Amino acid sequence: MKRVAEIAMYTAFAAFVGLLSVWPPYTNLDDDRAIISLVFSHAGKRVSECRQLTQEELNELPPNMRTMNDCPRERHPVRVELRSGTEILYEATLLPSGIWADGKASIYRRIEVPSGTHKLFVGMNDSGGADFDYEKSLTMDLAPRRNLLVQFDGQTSEFLIR
Amino acid sequence: MIAKVHRLGRTLFGALRVPMARAFASAENPLNHIGALTVFFLWIVLVSGIWLLLFFRTSVSGAFESVEYLTREQWYLGGIMRSLHRYASDAAIVTIFLHMVKEFVFNRYRGPRWYSWVTGVPLVWIVFILGITGYWLVWDELAQYVAINSAELIDRIPIFTDSMAGNFLSDELLSDRFFTLMAFLHLIGLPIFIVFGIWMHIFRLTGPRINPPRRMMAGTLLAMLILSAVYPAASHEQANLAMAPEVLRLDWFYLHVYPLIRIWSPGWVWVLLVGVSSIIVIMPWAPRQKKEPPALVTLDYCNGCERCVDDCPFGAVEMVARTDGTNYSHQASVDPDLCVSCGICVGACPTATPFRSQGALLPGIDLPDRSAAKLRDDIIAAGAEKSSPHVIVFGCRDDAQLKAIEKAGHRVVQVNCMGQLPPSYIDFALSRGHADGVMLLGCQDGDCSYRFGAEWTEQRIARQRDPMLRGRVDVSRVALGWQAPWADNANAVQKFDAFVESLKP
Ligand code: HEM
Ligand code: SF4
Ligand code: SF4
C-alpha cells in the first residue's frame, strides 16, 4: 500500500512540474495585432554654439584654463512623434542623459497597433524649435504579428523603417 | 502576529504532510529533505547540462539548430538530457519554494539562524537568472520573448545609457556577441556562483544534509526520467525578430513575472522583485525575537572532552586552548552569536549528571534559562506525585503534544529540545524511584526543530552515541513518542496511556 502511495506521490510531483512548465499558454500578441518598435539613441544639438572668448575674459581665467573657445556642453532635448494617419501613436520629449545634460537621448517603445495598412509618419526635432528637423512618411501594410522597426540612423541623419 | 502566521502556515504544511506520511516512512519523507532535494535537482541539471554543452553552438544561427538536433535526431539521449535539464530546473523551483516556506513556518530563520535565511535570497536570484538565460540560449520564439522582455527590464536599470532592447529587435542588429555573453553566464559564470552560494548558505551548519536518502534520489530521478520520456521538452519555432511571437508555452516556474512587464511596466516589476526580496531579507529581524541567553561554559567542570562540539548542530561551540592553568589541554567555548539555546550540548556533556551529590549541580556547559539543576528539581517534583505505574513525560517546548498531555492531567518536564536531556537523567528518574517509566516527546522524526536533537537522543538511548544510557536501565521503561506527521495531538494521550498500560505487571 505504501509503495503505491509512494509511486502516486512521485507521479503527482512529476505531473505538476511537467504541467506548469508549459501550461497555461500565454498569448503574447493577438493574431490581429502588429508591433511598431521605435528605437534609437540620438544626441540633440548643443544649446549654444561655441564662442571665442575675448582677450579680457581670457585674462581673468587662471593660466591653465585659458582656451580660446567656450563650449557649453548642454544639449537640446529630442522631441519625437509617431503617427498613423492622424492618430498620434507616440509623442515624447526625451531628455539628454548625463548630469551635464550633454549625452544622448534614448528611446525604446513597443507600440501595439492593429494589423493592416498604416500611413506612418515619424518626425524628430533636436534643436529646440517648433518644426521637425527630420521626418519620414511611409505607407505600410503590416501583416499580423509583424514587428516593424523604426530607427534613426545617426550617420545619414535619416529615419529607417523596416 | 507573526506567531499566528507561523501557526497557520504549519497547519497548511501539516495538510501536505498527511498524504506524504502515507507514502513515506518518516525518515524518508521528502518534506524533511527539501534543501537536500534541491541540491540533488541541481546535480541533475549540472550533469544533463554538460551533455547539452557538448553539442551546443554559441552562435545566433547555430544555437537553435544544435538544440533541435539534440531534441529530434538524438532524442534517445540528447532529447532526454534536454528534458531532464529542464524539468529538474523546474523541480528545483518547487523545492526551493517549499524549503523557504518550511523554514519560515517552523520559525527556523530568526536569531542566529538569520544567516542561512539571508544567504538563501541571492541563491534564488541566481537560480532564476540561470533559468532565464537558459531559455535565451535556445533562440526560439520563447527565447525571443524572453530576450526582448529581459532587455526591457535591464533597460530600467539606470546605469546603461544605450537601450539593450535595441539589440533584440531585428536580425540585423542581433550579434553573436550577446550570445556569447549569455552562454558564458549560463554555462560558467552563474553555475560557479551557485556552488559558491550553496557553500555559503550551509557554511555555519554542522553536518548539513546535502544529499537526500538513496531511495529518494532514485525515486525523483526516475520520476524526472519518465516525465522526460513521456513529455519531452520541445522548442518553439525558430526566433524571427521581424515577427512577434503569438502564443507561447511559458515555463511558469521561471517566467511568471514576465507577463507583468506588459501588464504593469518594467519599473513596477522591479519594485515587486526588489520589494519582495527586501522583505524576505529583513524578516529575521522584523519583528525582533527576544534572544535567549546562550549556553554558558563553567571551566571548573569542563574537562575538554569535545562532546559538545560534536553534538552542537549550529557550530556554536569550539575547543580552544585552556585558559585556567589546569591539566586539560582544551576547553569549550561558545560563540553567543551562533548559539540558538537549544541545550543539545548540555545533553552531550558528561558532567551534566544529576547523581552528583556534593555542591550545586553545575555542568561544564549549561543553559542559564533552563539549567541542568532545574531539570533535576523538576524530575524530583514530578516524581513526588504518585500514581501507579508512575510515568514522567519529558517534552521539548516546540512540541504541541506536550500541551495535550498536560491537559490530560499528567505532569511533564519541559526541555528546550529533547537533545538537552542527558541520558543520565533518565537513569536518575528510574533508578532513584522518581518514576516507573519515562516517555520522551519531541518534534517529528527527521524534522527536529534543532536539526539533530531527536537523532542524538535516539542514538544515546540505543547506546550508540556518547553519552550513552547506562546498561542497567531497562529500555522497555523508556518510550519515544515523536510527533506524528499530521500533528494528531490526541494521539499523544493514547500513546501515553498505552505506555502506562505496558508498564503494568
Ligand atoms: C538554491 C537554493 C537553495 C538550496 C540548494 C538550499 C539548500 C539548503 C540545505 C542543504 C540546507 C541544510 C539543511 C540541513 O542540513 O538542515 C539549508 C538550510 C537552510 N536554508 Fe536553504 N537552500 C536554498 C535556498 C534557500 C532559501 C531561498 C531560503 C530562505 C530565504 C533558505 C533558508 C534556509 C534556512 C533558514 C536554513 C537553515 C535551517 C536551520 O538553521 O536549521 N534556503 N538550505
Ligand atoms: S545551546 Fe544548542 S546552539 Fe547553543 S551551543 Fe549548545 S548545542 Fe550549540
Ligand atoms: S561536553 Fe562538557 S566537558 Fe566536554 S568539552 Fe563540552 S562543556 Fe566541556
XYZ file of C-alpha atoms and ligand atoms in Angstrom:
726
model
C 0.000 0.000 0.000
C 2.825 2.360 0.944
C 4.573 1.508 -2.307
C 1.501 2.531 -4.313
C 1.159 5.771 -2.392
C 4.835 6.465 -2.949
C 4.515 5.995 -6.696
C 1.422 8.184 -6.667
C 3.374 10.929 -4.921
C 6.225 10.873 -7.412
C 3.740 10.819 -10.279
C 1.851 13.778 -8.881
C 5.070 15.720 -8.451
C 6.292 14.965 -11.964
C 2.886 15.822 -13.409
C 2.826 19.125 -11.571
C 6.309 20.004 -12.796
C 5.538 18.947 -16.368
C 2.279 20.830 -16.420
C 3.314 24.245 -15.150
C 6.380 24.028 -17.331
C 4.238 24.665 -20.428
C 0.708 25.388 -19.334
C -1.410 27.514 -19.373
C -0.338 29.006 -22.719
C 0.329 32.693 -22.785
C -0.887 34.965 -25.537
C 1.888 37.395 -26.240
C 0.072 39.131 -29.064
C -3.394 38.662 -30.502
C -3.371 37.474 -34.098
C -4.825 40.703 -35.491
C -2.185 42.942 -33.966
C 1.215 44.108 -35.049
C 4.007 45.919 -33.303
C 5.940 49.044 -34.094
C 9.223 49.248 -32.219
C 10.590 52.741 -32.030
C 14.215 52.632 -31.018
C 17.185 54.960 -31.290
C 19.737 56.986 -29.401
C 20.434 60.449 -30.642
C 22.297 63.445 -29.290
C 20.407 66.712 -29.587
C 22.144 69.822 -30.900
C 24.062 71.925 -28.411
C 22.024 74.591 -26.714
C 24.558 77.302 -27.567
C 27.321 77.429 -30.127
C 30.947 77.619 -29.191
C 32.076 81.179 -28.746
C 35.505 82.783 -28.922
C 36.493 84.376 -25.668
C 37.595 87.996 -25.698
C 41.068 88.890 -24.515
C 39.716 90.444 -21.302
C 37.830 87.295 -20.448
C 40.902 85.201 -21.109
C 42.965 87.314 -18.778
C 40.543 86.681 -15.946
C 40.910 82.919 -16.186
C 43.690 81.045 -14.406
C 46.509 80.331 -16.894
C 45.882 76.578 -17.081
C 42.277 77.058 -18.130
C 42.850 79.574 -20.926
C 41.322 78.160 -24.073
C 40.108 80.262 -26.916
C 36.684 78.634 -27.077
C 33.892 78.406 -24.571
C 31.709 75.454 -25.441
C 28.731 74.895 -23.169
C 28.028 71.181 -23.157
C 24.300 71.188 -22.642
C 22.199 69.707 -25.424
C 18.633 70.215 -26.525
C 16.079 67.583 -25.610
C 14.899 65.437 -28.508
C 11.237 65.609 -29.397
C 9.812 62.695 -31.320
C 6.389 61.953 -32.719
C 4.992 58.869 -34.413
C 1.620 58.963 -36.162
C -0.550 56.580 -38.067
C -2.796 58.746 -40.244
C -3.944 61.395 -37.821
C -3.690 59.245 -34.752
C -0.685 60.002 -32.587
C 0.857 56.669 -31.617
C 3.650 58.120 -29.602
C 4.894 61.522 -28.678
C 7.612 62.407 -26.220
C 10.321 64.836 -25.335
C 13.420 62.863 -24.469
C 15.884 64.498 -22.131
C 19.601 64.195 -22.772
C 21.419 61.825 -20.466
C 24.299 62.731 -18.183
C 24.495 65.154 -15.296
C 25.572 67.973 -17.622
C 22.695 67.081 -19.974
C 25.308 66.525 -22.657
C 24.649 62.873 -23.564
C 22.416 61.098 -26.000
C 18.685 60.869 -25.548
C 17.430 57.307 -25.902
C 14.110 55.747 -26.626
C 12.740 52.299 -26.962
C 8.984 51.908 -27.197
C 6.909 48.922 -28.138
C 3.687 50.127 -29.674
C 0.887 47.713 -30.427
C -1.266 48.554 -33.432
C -3.991 46.718 -35.355
C -2.562 44.858 -38.342
C -3.410 46.252 -41.764
C -2.487 49.378 -43.707
C -0.950 52.290 -41.871
C 0.039 55.700 -43.153
C 3.013 56.212 -40.923
C 4.708 59.469 -40.125
C 7.666 59.892 -37.838
C 9.300 63.179 -37.006
C 12.050 64.405 -34.738
C 13.295 67.732 -33.533
C 16.686 68.064 -31.860
C 17.253 71.827 -31.913
C 14.583 73.189 -29.626
C 12.494 74.645 -32.466
C 8.855 74.017 -33.266
C 9.267 72.175 -36.577
C 10.673 68.734 -37.169
C 14.312 68.650 -38.195
C 13.956 65.144 -39.602
C 10.877 63.350 -40.798
C 9.703 60.428 -42.852
C 6.338 59.249 -44.148
C 5.563 55.813 -45.428
C 2.508 53.709 -46.151
C 2.919 50.174 -44.904
C 0.809 47.076 -44.855
C 1.521 45.473 -41.526
C 0.916 41.736 -41.528
C -0.464 40.240 -38.318
C 2.327 39.812 -35.714
C 4.713 41.880 -37.818
C 7.362 43.646 -35.750
C 8.166 46.861 -37.601
C 11.311 48.637 -36.629
C 11.534 52.420 -36.699
C 15.089 53.641 -36.152
C 17.123 56.754 -36.672
C 20.439 56.392 -38.411
C 22.842 58.886 -36.875
C 25.261 58.650 -39.809
C 22.861 59.597 -42.581
C 20.524 61.555 -40.261
C 17.595 59.649 -41.633
C 14.793 57.556 -40.262
C 14.895 53.892 -41.199
C 11.692 51.922 -41.292
C 11.913 48.199 -41.925
C 1.021 38.319 14.969
C 3.940 36.620 13.214
C 3.417 33.633 15.530
C -0.129 33.391 14.193
C 1.143 33.370 10.619
C 3.601 30.647 11.565
C 0.844 28.594 13.150
C -1.410 28.972 10.142
C 1.467 28.005 7.885
C 2.207 24.955 9.984
C -1.391 23.870 9.682
C -1.249 24.168 5.902
C 2.071 22.402 5.834
C 0.579 19.707 8.038
C -2.114 19.179 5.423
C 0.597 18.430 2.892
C 2.264 16.083 5.313
C -0.675 13.748 5.766
C -0.590 12.242 2.271
C 3.210 12.322 2.374
C 3.204 10.310 5.587
C 1.008 7.719 3.889
C 3.625 7.265 1.220
C 6.931 7.574 3.044
C 8.492 6.385 6.262
C 9.089 9.488 8.348
C 12.859 9.477 7.968
C 12.287 9.214 4.206
C 9.685 11.917 3.975
C 10.729 14.326 1.190
C 9.396 17.214 3.250
C 12.226 16.525 5.689
C 14.820 16.744 2.936
C 13.716 19.669 0.817
C 17.032 21.521 0.970
C 18.917 18.360 0.052
C 16.420 17.568 -2.713
C 17.084 20.999 -4.194
C 20.783 20.230 -4.247
C 20.024 16.895 -5.898
C 17.959 18.549 -8.625
C 20.789 20.959 -9.249
C 23.097 17.963 -9.681
C 20.778 16.568 -12.344
C 20.775 19.965 -14.015
C 24.558 20.059 -13.964
C 25.129 16.582 -15.362
C 22.490 16.890 -18.089
C 23.785 20.382 -18.847
C 27.262 19.057 -19.523
C 25.811 16.744 -22.162
C 23.957 19.621 -23.805
C 27.078 21.724 -23.738
C 28.954 19.158 -25.794
C 26.603 19.751 -28.713
C 25.620 23.368 -28.216
C 26.811 26.014 -30.650
C 27.022 29.561 -29.355
C 26.050 31.499 -32.425
C 22.763 33.050 -33.391
C 22.081 30.575 -36.136
C 23.852 27.583 -34.611
C 22.126 27.655 -31.254
C 18.633 26.789 -32.418
C 19.839 24.131 -34.814
C 22.049 22.424 -32.288
C 19.211 22.206 -29.762
C 16.901 20.901 -32.481
C 19.452 18.275 -33.370
C 19.590 17.086 -29.766
C 15.838 17.050 -29.452
C 14.984 15.328 -32.731
C 17.894 13.349 -34.103
C 19.344 12.408 -30.778
C 16.028 12.165 -28.941
C 17.009 8.972 -27.127
C 19.875 10.681 -25.324
C 20.203 14.368 -26.098
C 16.443 14.815 -26.029
C 16.183 13.059 -22.694
C 19.078 15.098 -21.327
C 17.445 18.288 -22.511
C 14.160 17.354 -20.874
C 15.880 16.308 -17.663
C 17.755 19.592 -17.674
C 14.560 21.500 -17.968
C 12.335 19.527 -15.625
C 14.956 19.250 -12.892
C 15.365 23.030 -13.062
C 11.619 23.395 -12.691
C 11.514 20.912 -9.832
C 14.249 22.884 -8.073
C 11.989 25.932 -8.060
C 9.238 23.894 -6.405
C 11.581 22.581 -3.727
C 13.225 25.961 -3.124
C 9.801 27.432 -2.561
C 8.762 24.673 -0.161
C 12.124 24.845 1.611
C 11.682 28.536 2.210
C 8.096 28.244 3.367
C 9.054 25.442 5.694
C 11.954 27.258 7.343
C 9.615 30.192 7.755
C 6.591 28.479 9.278
C 8.733 26.449 11.653
C 10.492 29.622 12.729
C 13.926 28.430 11.755
C 15.148 31.693 10.326
C 15.465 34.052 13.243
C 18.132 34.582 15.856
C 21.494 33.152 14.805
C 19.737 31.272 12.016
C 19.297 34.513 10.067
C 22.481 33.664 8.227
C 21.162 30.725 6.203
C 17.961 32.619 5.562
C 19.573 35.750 4.204
C 22.123 33.872 2.096
C 19.194 31.964 0.580
C 17.893 35.102 -1.134
C 20.796 35.701 -3.544
C 20.687 31.972 -4.278
C 17.123 32.314 -5.510
C 18.112 35.231 -7.720
C 20.958 33.278 -9.233
C 18.772 30.230 -9.852
C 16.210 32.396 -11.617
C 18.763 34.208 -13.744
C 20.294 30.872 -14.606
C 16.936 29.555 -15.756
C 16.111 32.657 -17.733
C 19.449 32.737 -19.543
C 18.875 29.069 -20.321
C 15.671 29.858 -22.173
C 17.512 32.580 -24.009
C 20.062 30.151 -25.424
C 17.520 28.051 -27.328
C 16.876 31.026 -29.624
C 13.341 30.058 -30.475
C 10.265 32.268 -30.211
C 10.192 31.830 -26.459
C 13.828 32.925 -26.322
C 12.915 35.921 -28.426
C 10.165 36.819 -25.975
C 12.488 36.317 -23.013
C 15.248 38.338 -24.671
C 13.211 41.383 -25.527
C 11.380 41.462 -22.198
C 14.549 40.894 -20.189
C 16.161 43.684 -22.161
C 13.287 45.947 -21.232
C 13.836 45.071 -17.591
C 17.557 45.684 -17.848
C 16.935 48.981 -19.611
C 15.249 50.163 -16.454
C 18.497 49.908 -14.526
C 19.772 53.454 -14.847
C 23.435 52.552 -15.370
C 23.156 51.744 -19.066
C 22.544 54.580 -21.475
C 22.023 52.727 -24.725
C 18.918 50.620 -24.875
C 19.680 46.936 -24.659
C 16.285 46.102 -26.088
C 17.511 47.602 -29.357
C 19.677 44.522 -29.827
C 16.731 42.180 -29.990
C 14.513 43.971 -32.441
C 15.892 42.905 -35.751
C 18.009 40.074 -37.005
C 20.499 42.573 -38.460
C 21.131 44.157 -35.084
C 21.475 40.890 -33.246
C 25.037 39.893 -32.699
C 26.849 36.747 -31.730
C 28.450 38.832 -29.034
C 25.316 38.785 -26.941
C 25.012 35.121 -27.441
C 28.478 34.520 -26.222
C 27.763 36.639 -23.164
C 24.593 34.699 -22.387
C 26.319 31.414 -22.954
C 29.132 32.450 -20.654
C 26.709 33.461 -17.911
C 24.637 30.335 -18.224
C 27.366 27.797 -18.720
C 30.123 29.078 -16.489
C 29.510 32.261 -14.519
C 26.239 31.536 -12.770
C 26.914 27.849 -12.017
C 30.075 28.887 -10.180
C 28.054 31.404 -8.207
C 25.517 28.721 -7.328
C 28.122 26.338 -5.975
C 29.716 29.135 -4.008
C 26.286 30.348 -2.868
C 25.247 26.937 -1.572
C 28.545 26.611 0.235
C 27.947 29.992 1.907
C 24.366 29.044 2.664
C 25.194 25.978 4.731
C 28.587 27.152 5.899
C 27.537 27.653 9.501
C 25.621 24.409 9.917
C 27.276 21.326 11.331
C 26.808 18.264 9.157
C 24.415 19.853 6.653
C 22.252 17.355 4.854
C 23.074 17.950 1.235
C 22.117 14.521 -0.048
C 18.659 13.066 0.246
C 18.324 9.360 1.122
C 19.286 6.989 -1.738
C 15.792 5.753 -2.286
C 14.525 9.286 -2.670
C 17.262 10.139 -5.161
C 16.337 7.067 -7.176
C 12.631 7.884 -6.978
C 12.966 11.503 -8.061
C 15.429 10.703 -10.824
C 13.127 8.006 -12.143
C 10.139 10.341 -11.985
C 12.045 13.007 -13.924
C 13.224 10.445 -16.467
C 9.722 9.149 -17.091
C 8.396 12.674 -17.435
C 11.192 13.410 -19.919
C 10.383 10.328 -21.968
C 6.621 10.820 -21.954
C 6.635 14.532 -22.482
C 9.983 15.647 -23.896
C 10.821 19.328 -23.802
C 10.465 20.960 -27.218
C 11.409 24.275 -28.758
C 9.036 26.789 -30.280
C 9.580 27.965 -33.855
C 12.960 29.459 -34.558
C 13.204 33.083 -33.490
C 12.380 35.618 -36.163
C 12.769 39.138 -34.956
C 10.694 40.645 -37.731
C 7.663 38.859 -36.279
C 6.346 38.953 -32.734
C 5.530 35.549 -31.223
C 1.827 34.952 -30.796
C 1.026 32.212 -28.297
C 3.808 30.891 -26.083
C 4.150 27.933 -23.790
C 5.708 29.825 -20.912
C 7.581 27.971 -18.221
C 5.651 29.438 -15.343
C 8.194 28.336 -12.776
C 10.790 30.678 -14.189
C 8.888 33.204 -16.227
C 5.876 34.003 -14.069
C 6.750 37.686 -13.722
C 7.289 38.253 -17.430
C 3.650 38.887 -18.371
C 3.641 41.563 -15.665
C 6.207 43.535 -17.654
C 3.416 44.159 -20.188
C 0.521 44.385 -17.750
C 2.303 46.789 -15.413
C 5.657 48.089 -16.622
C 9.294 47.106 -16.247
C 9.642 49.633 -13.441
C 6.866 48.149 -11.361
C 8.205 44.654 -11.912
C 11.489 45.824 -10.402
C 9.597 47.330 -7.482
C 7.917 43.968 -6.969
C 11.097 41.899 -7.228
C 13.274 44.156 -5.126
C 10.434 44.758 -2.665
C 9.701 41.094 -2.065
C 13.394 40.269 -1.786
C 13.955 43.064 0.718
C 11.033 41.963 2.837
C 12.413 38.435 2.904
C 15.863 39.702 3.845
C 14.642 41.723 6.823
C 12.243 39.050 8.058
C 14.626 37.562 10.653
C 14.593 40.906 12.484
C 11.047 42.047 11.881
C 9.680 41.672 14.384
C 12.649 41.112 16.595
C 12.722 37.907 18.564
C 13.969 38.089 22.140
C 17.323 36.362 22.193
C 17.569 33.715 24.852
C 20.780 33.619 26.845
C 23.266 31.350 25.064
C 24.892 28.282 26.561
C 27.479 29.073 29.217
C 30.701 27.194 29.913
C 31.826 26.742 33.526
C 35.501 25.944 33.311
C 35.694 24.280 36.737
C 33.634 21.421 35.367
C 34.692 21.254 31.740
C 37.185 18.507 31.065
C 37.652 19.293 27.413
C 36.056 16.098 26.128
C 34.707 17.766 22.951
C 31.336 16.053 23.024
C 29.522 19.385 22.995
C 31.422 20.334 19.836
C 30.425 17.070 18.187
C 26.776 17.444 19.045
C 26.061 21.158 18.567
C 24.073 21.359 15.293
C 24.931 25.001 14.756
C 28.690 25.008 15.103
C 28.403 27.302 18.107
C 30.927 25.534 20.336
C 34.587 25.131 19.612
C 37.535 23.868 21.598
C 40.117 26.479 22.480
C 43.382 26.348 24.413
C 42.925 26.043 28.132
C 42.989 29.339 29.988
C 42.718 28.293 33.627
C 46.033 26.539 34.094
C 44.564 23.089 34.751
C 45.995 19.979 33.190
C 43.442 19.695 30.435
C 44.707 20.880 27.106
C 41.449 22.364 25.833
C 38.216 23.914 26.952
C 34.840 24.504 25.357
C 33.965 27.992 24.181
C 30.547 29.137 22.949
C 30.080 31.787 20.290
C 26.961 33.569 21.555
C 26.187 34.847 18.052
C 25.760 31.319 16.757
C 24.090 29.704 19.758
C 20.329 29.154 19.452
C 19.983 27.975 23.076
C 18.737 24.523 22.207
C 20.667 22.839 25.015
C 21.824 19.896 22.932
C 25.359 20.500 24.223
C 24.107 20.054 27.803
C 22.667 16.700 26.820
C 26.082 15.785 25.441
C 28.168 16.904 28.399
C 29.365 14.046 30.644
C 29.462 16.381 33.636
C 25.723 17.097 33.443
C 24.811 14.322 35.814
C 22.067 14.506 38.399
C 23.737 11.921 40.600
C 26.356 14.329 41.778
C 25.783 14.928 45.444
C 28.413 17.404 46.532
C 27.889 21.034 45.677
C 25.478 22.566 43.264
C 24.715 20.732 40.055
C 26.810 22.703 37.620
C 27.833 21.012 34.393
C 30.654 22.136 32.114
C 28.106 23.702 29.811
C 24.592 24.812 30.725
C 21.641 26.920 29.664
C 21.105 29.786 32.103
C 17.344 29.846 31.462
C 16.703 26.140 31.862
C 19.585 24.745 33.821
C 20.628 21.192 34.465
C 19.958 21.785 38.172
C 16.419 22.919 37.444
C 15.884 19.869 35.306
C 16.767 17.665 38.260
C 14.446 19.633 40.553
C 11.643 19.246 38.026
C 12.130 15.478 37.950
C 12.044 15.285 41.726
C 8.894 17.407 41.802
C 7.228 15.366 39.066
C 8.169 12.183 40.878
C 6.587 13.326 44.098
C 3.013 12.832 42.994
C 2.488 9.146 42.896
C 0.331 7.228 40.549
C 0.980 3.622 39.732
C 2.706 2.985 37.471
C 4.145 6.455 37.515
C 5.352 7.924 34.247
C 7.229 11.188 33.788
C 6.881 12.763 30.398
C 9.744 14.805 29.004
C 8.935 17.002 26.095
C 10.520 19.755 24.108
C 8.931 23.143 24.191
C 8.135 23.242 20.496
C 6.072 20.091 20.668
C 2.313 20.502 20.667
C 1.876 17.017 22.103
C 3.201 18.249 25.400
C 0.218 20.526 25.913
C -2.171 17.691 25.161
C -0.510 15.520 27.798
C -0.580 18.348 30.313
C -4.252 18.956 29.580
C -4.952 15.319 30.271
C -3.655 15.958 33.785
C -0.182 14.431 33.637
C 2.981 16.057 34.905
C 5.502 16.948 32.286
C 9.088 18.126 32.428
C 9.935 20.566 29.705
C 13.276 20.836 27.962
C 14.218 23.189 25.137
C 14.949 20.310 22.831
C 14.829 16.613 23.605
C 18.560 16.568 22.929
C 19.037 18.683 26.040
C 18.183 15.759 28.303
C 21.344 13.874 29.268
C 20.698 10.111 29.381
C 21.881 10.093 32.988
C 18.684 11.937 33.872
C 16.615 9.041 32.594
C 18.691 6.699 34.699
C 18.215 9.059 37.629
C 14.435 9.209 37.268
C 14.119 5.426 37.055
C 16.788 4.218 39.471
C 16.030 6.728 42.203
C 12.399 5.786 42.198
C 11.053 9.028 40.789
C 9.283 7.178 38.018
C 8.431 3.699 36.793
C 8.756 4.779 33.208
C 9.744 7.824 31.192
C 8.333 8.995 27.954
C 10.156 11.383 25.632
C 8.076 13.524 23.307
C 9.576 15.575 20.549
C 9.166 17.002 17.118
C 8.549 14.938 14.110
C 11.002 12.248 13.323
C 13.617 13.501 10.909
C 12.486 17.055 11.364
C 13.794 18.236 14.697
C 13.459 21.976 15.350
C 17.125 21.983 16.256
C 18.196 19.646 13.490
C 19.758 16.775 15.437
C 18.011 16.706 18.836
C 15.847 13.696 18.053
C 18.593 11.794 16.269
C 21.138 12.209 19.048
C 18.530 11.268 21.666
C 17.716 8.024 19.884
C 21.377 7.168 19.474
C 22.195 7.925 23.115
C 19.346 5.733 24.323
C 20.315 2.985 21.903
C 23.826 3.266 23.391
C 25.380 4.168 20.087
C 26.432 7.682 20.920
C 28.123 9.327 23.864
C 26.916 9.929 26.477
C 25.132 6.574 26.435
C 22.275 5.466 28.581
C 23.710 3.230 31.273
C 23.431 -0.504 30.762
C 21.470 -1.020 33.941
C 18.483 0.938 32.611
C 15.675 -1.256 31.350
C 14.877 0.328 27.966
C 11.362 -1.048 27.973
C 10.714 1.651 30.590
C 11.726 4.355 28.117
C 9.279 5.283 25.392
C 9.964 7.577 22.454
C 6.950 9.432 21.142
C 7.999 11.609 18.255
C 5.155 13.624 16.939
C 3.152 12.059 14.151
C 3.382 13.896 10.834
C -0.202 15.036 10.963
C 0.273 16.524 14.440
C -2.520 14.451 15.860
C -2.232 15.524 19.452
C -4.964 13.325 20.862
C -2.678 10.578 19.676
C -0.136 11.659 22.288
C -2.519 10.860 25.133
C -3.256 7.467 23.599
C 0.448 6.778 23.281
C 0.837 7.758 26.896
C -1.996 5.521 28.084
C -0.687 2.609 26.066
C 2.749 3.051 27.572
C 1.344 3.170 31.112
C -0.588 0.018 30.328
C 2.566 -1.731 29.119
C 4.315 -0.965 32.400
C 1.668 -2.722 34.489
C 2.884 -6.054 35.822
C 19.320 27.014 -4.382
C 18.551 27.145 -3.363
C 18.765 26.511 -2.006
C 19.409 25.348 -1.672
C 20.103 24.369 -2.594
C 19.323 25.209 -0.237
C 19.841 24.155 0.476
C 19.870 24.063 1.858
C 20.457 22.983 2.601
C 21.111 21.761 2.012
C 20.309 23.269 3.923
C 20.774 22.431 5.099
C 19.633 21.625 5.638
C 20.041 20.903 6.894
O 21.021 20.157 6.852
O 19.385 21.067 7.909
C 19.642 24.546 4.020
C 19.316 25.196 5.197
C 18.582 26.377 5.279
N 18.018 27.071 4.223
Fe 18.335 26.672 2.267
N 18.628 26.276 0.272
C 18.269 27.093 -0.775
C 17.545 28.265 -0.708
C 17.062 28.817 0.472
C 16.222 29.979 0.547
C 15.713 30.764 -0.638
C 15.975 30.207 1.873
C 15.146 31.293 2.507
C 15.107 32.523 2.140
C 16.653 29.190 2.634
C 16.654 29.094 4.007
C 17.350 28.159 4.733
C 17.492 28.184 6.169
C 16.913 29.227 7.132
C 18.279 27.066 6.515
C 18.810 26.710 7.889
C 17.897 25.850 8.656
C 18.414 25.645 10.051
O 19.041 26.560 10.627
O 18.143 24.584 10.569
N 17.292 28.364 1.761
N 19.363 25.002 2.744
S 22.655 25.502 23.131
Fe 22.494 24.492 21.131
S 23.323 26.004 19.701
Fe 23.970 26.653 21.727
S 25.976 25.759 21.982
Fe 24.530 24.318 22.877
S 24.035 22.903 21.221
Fe 25.016 24.678 20.277
S 30.871 18.353 26.729
Fe 31.085 19.386 28.682
S 33.021 18.663 29.499
Fe 33.013 18.105 27.376
S 34.041 19.850 26.372
Fe 31.874 20.297 26.334
S 31.495 21.513 28.156
Fe 33.493 20.530 28.413
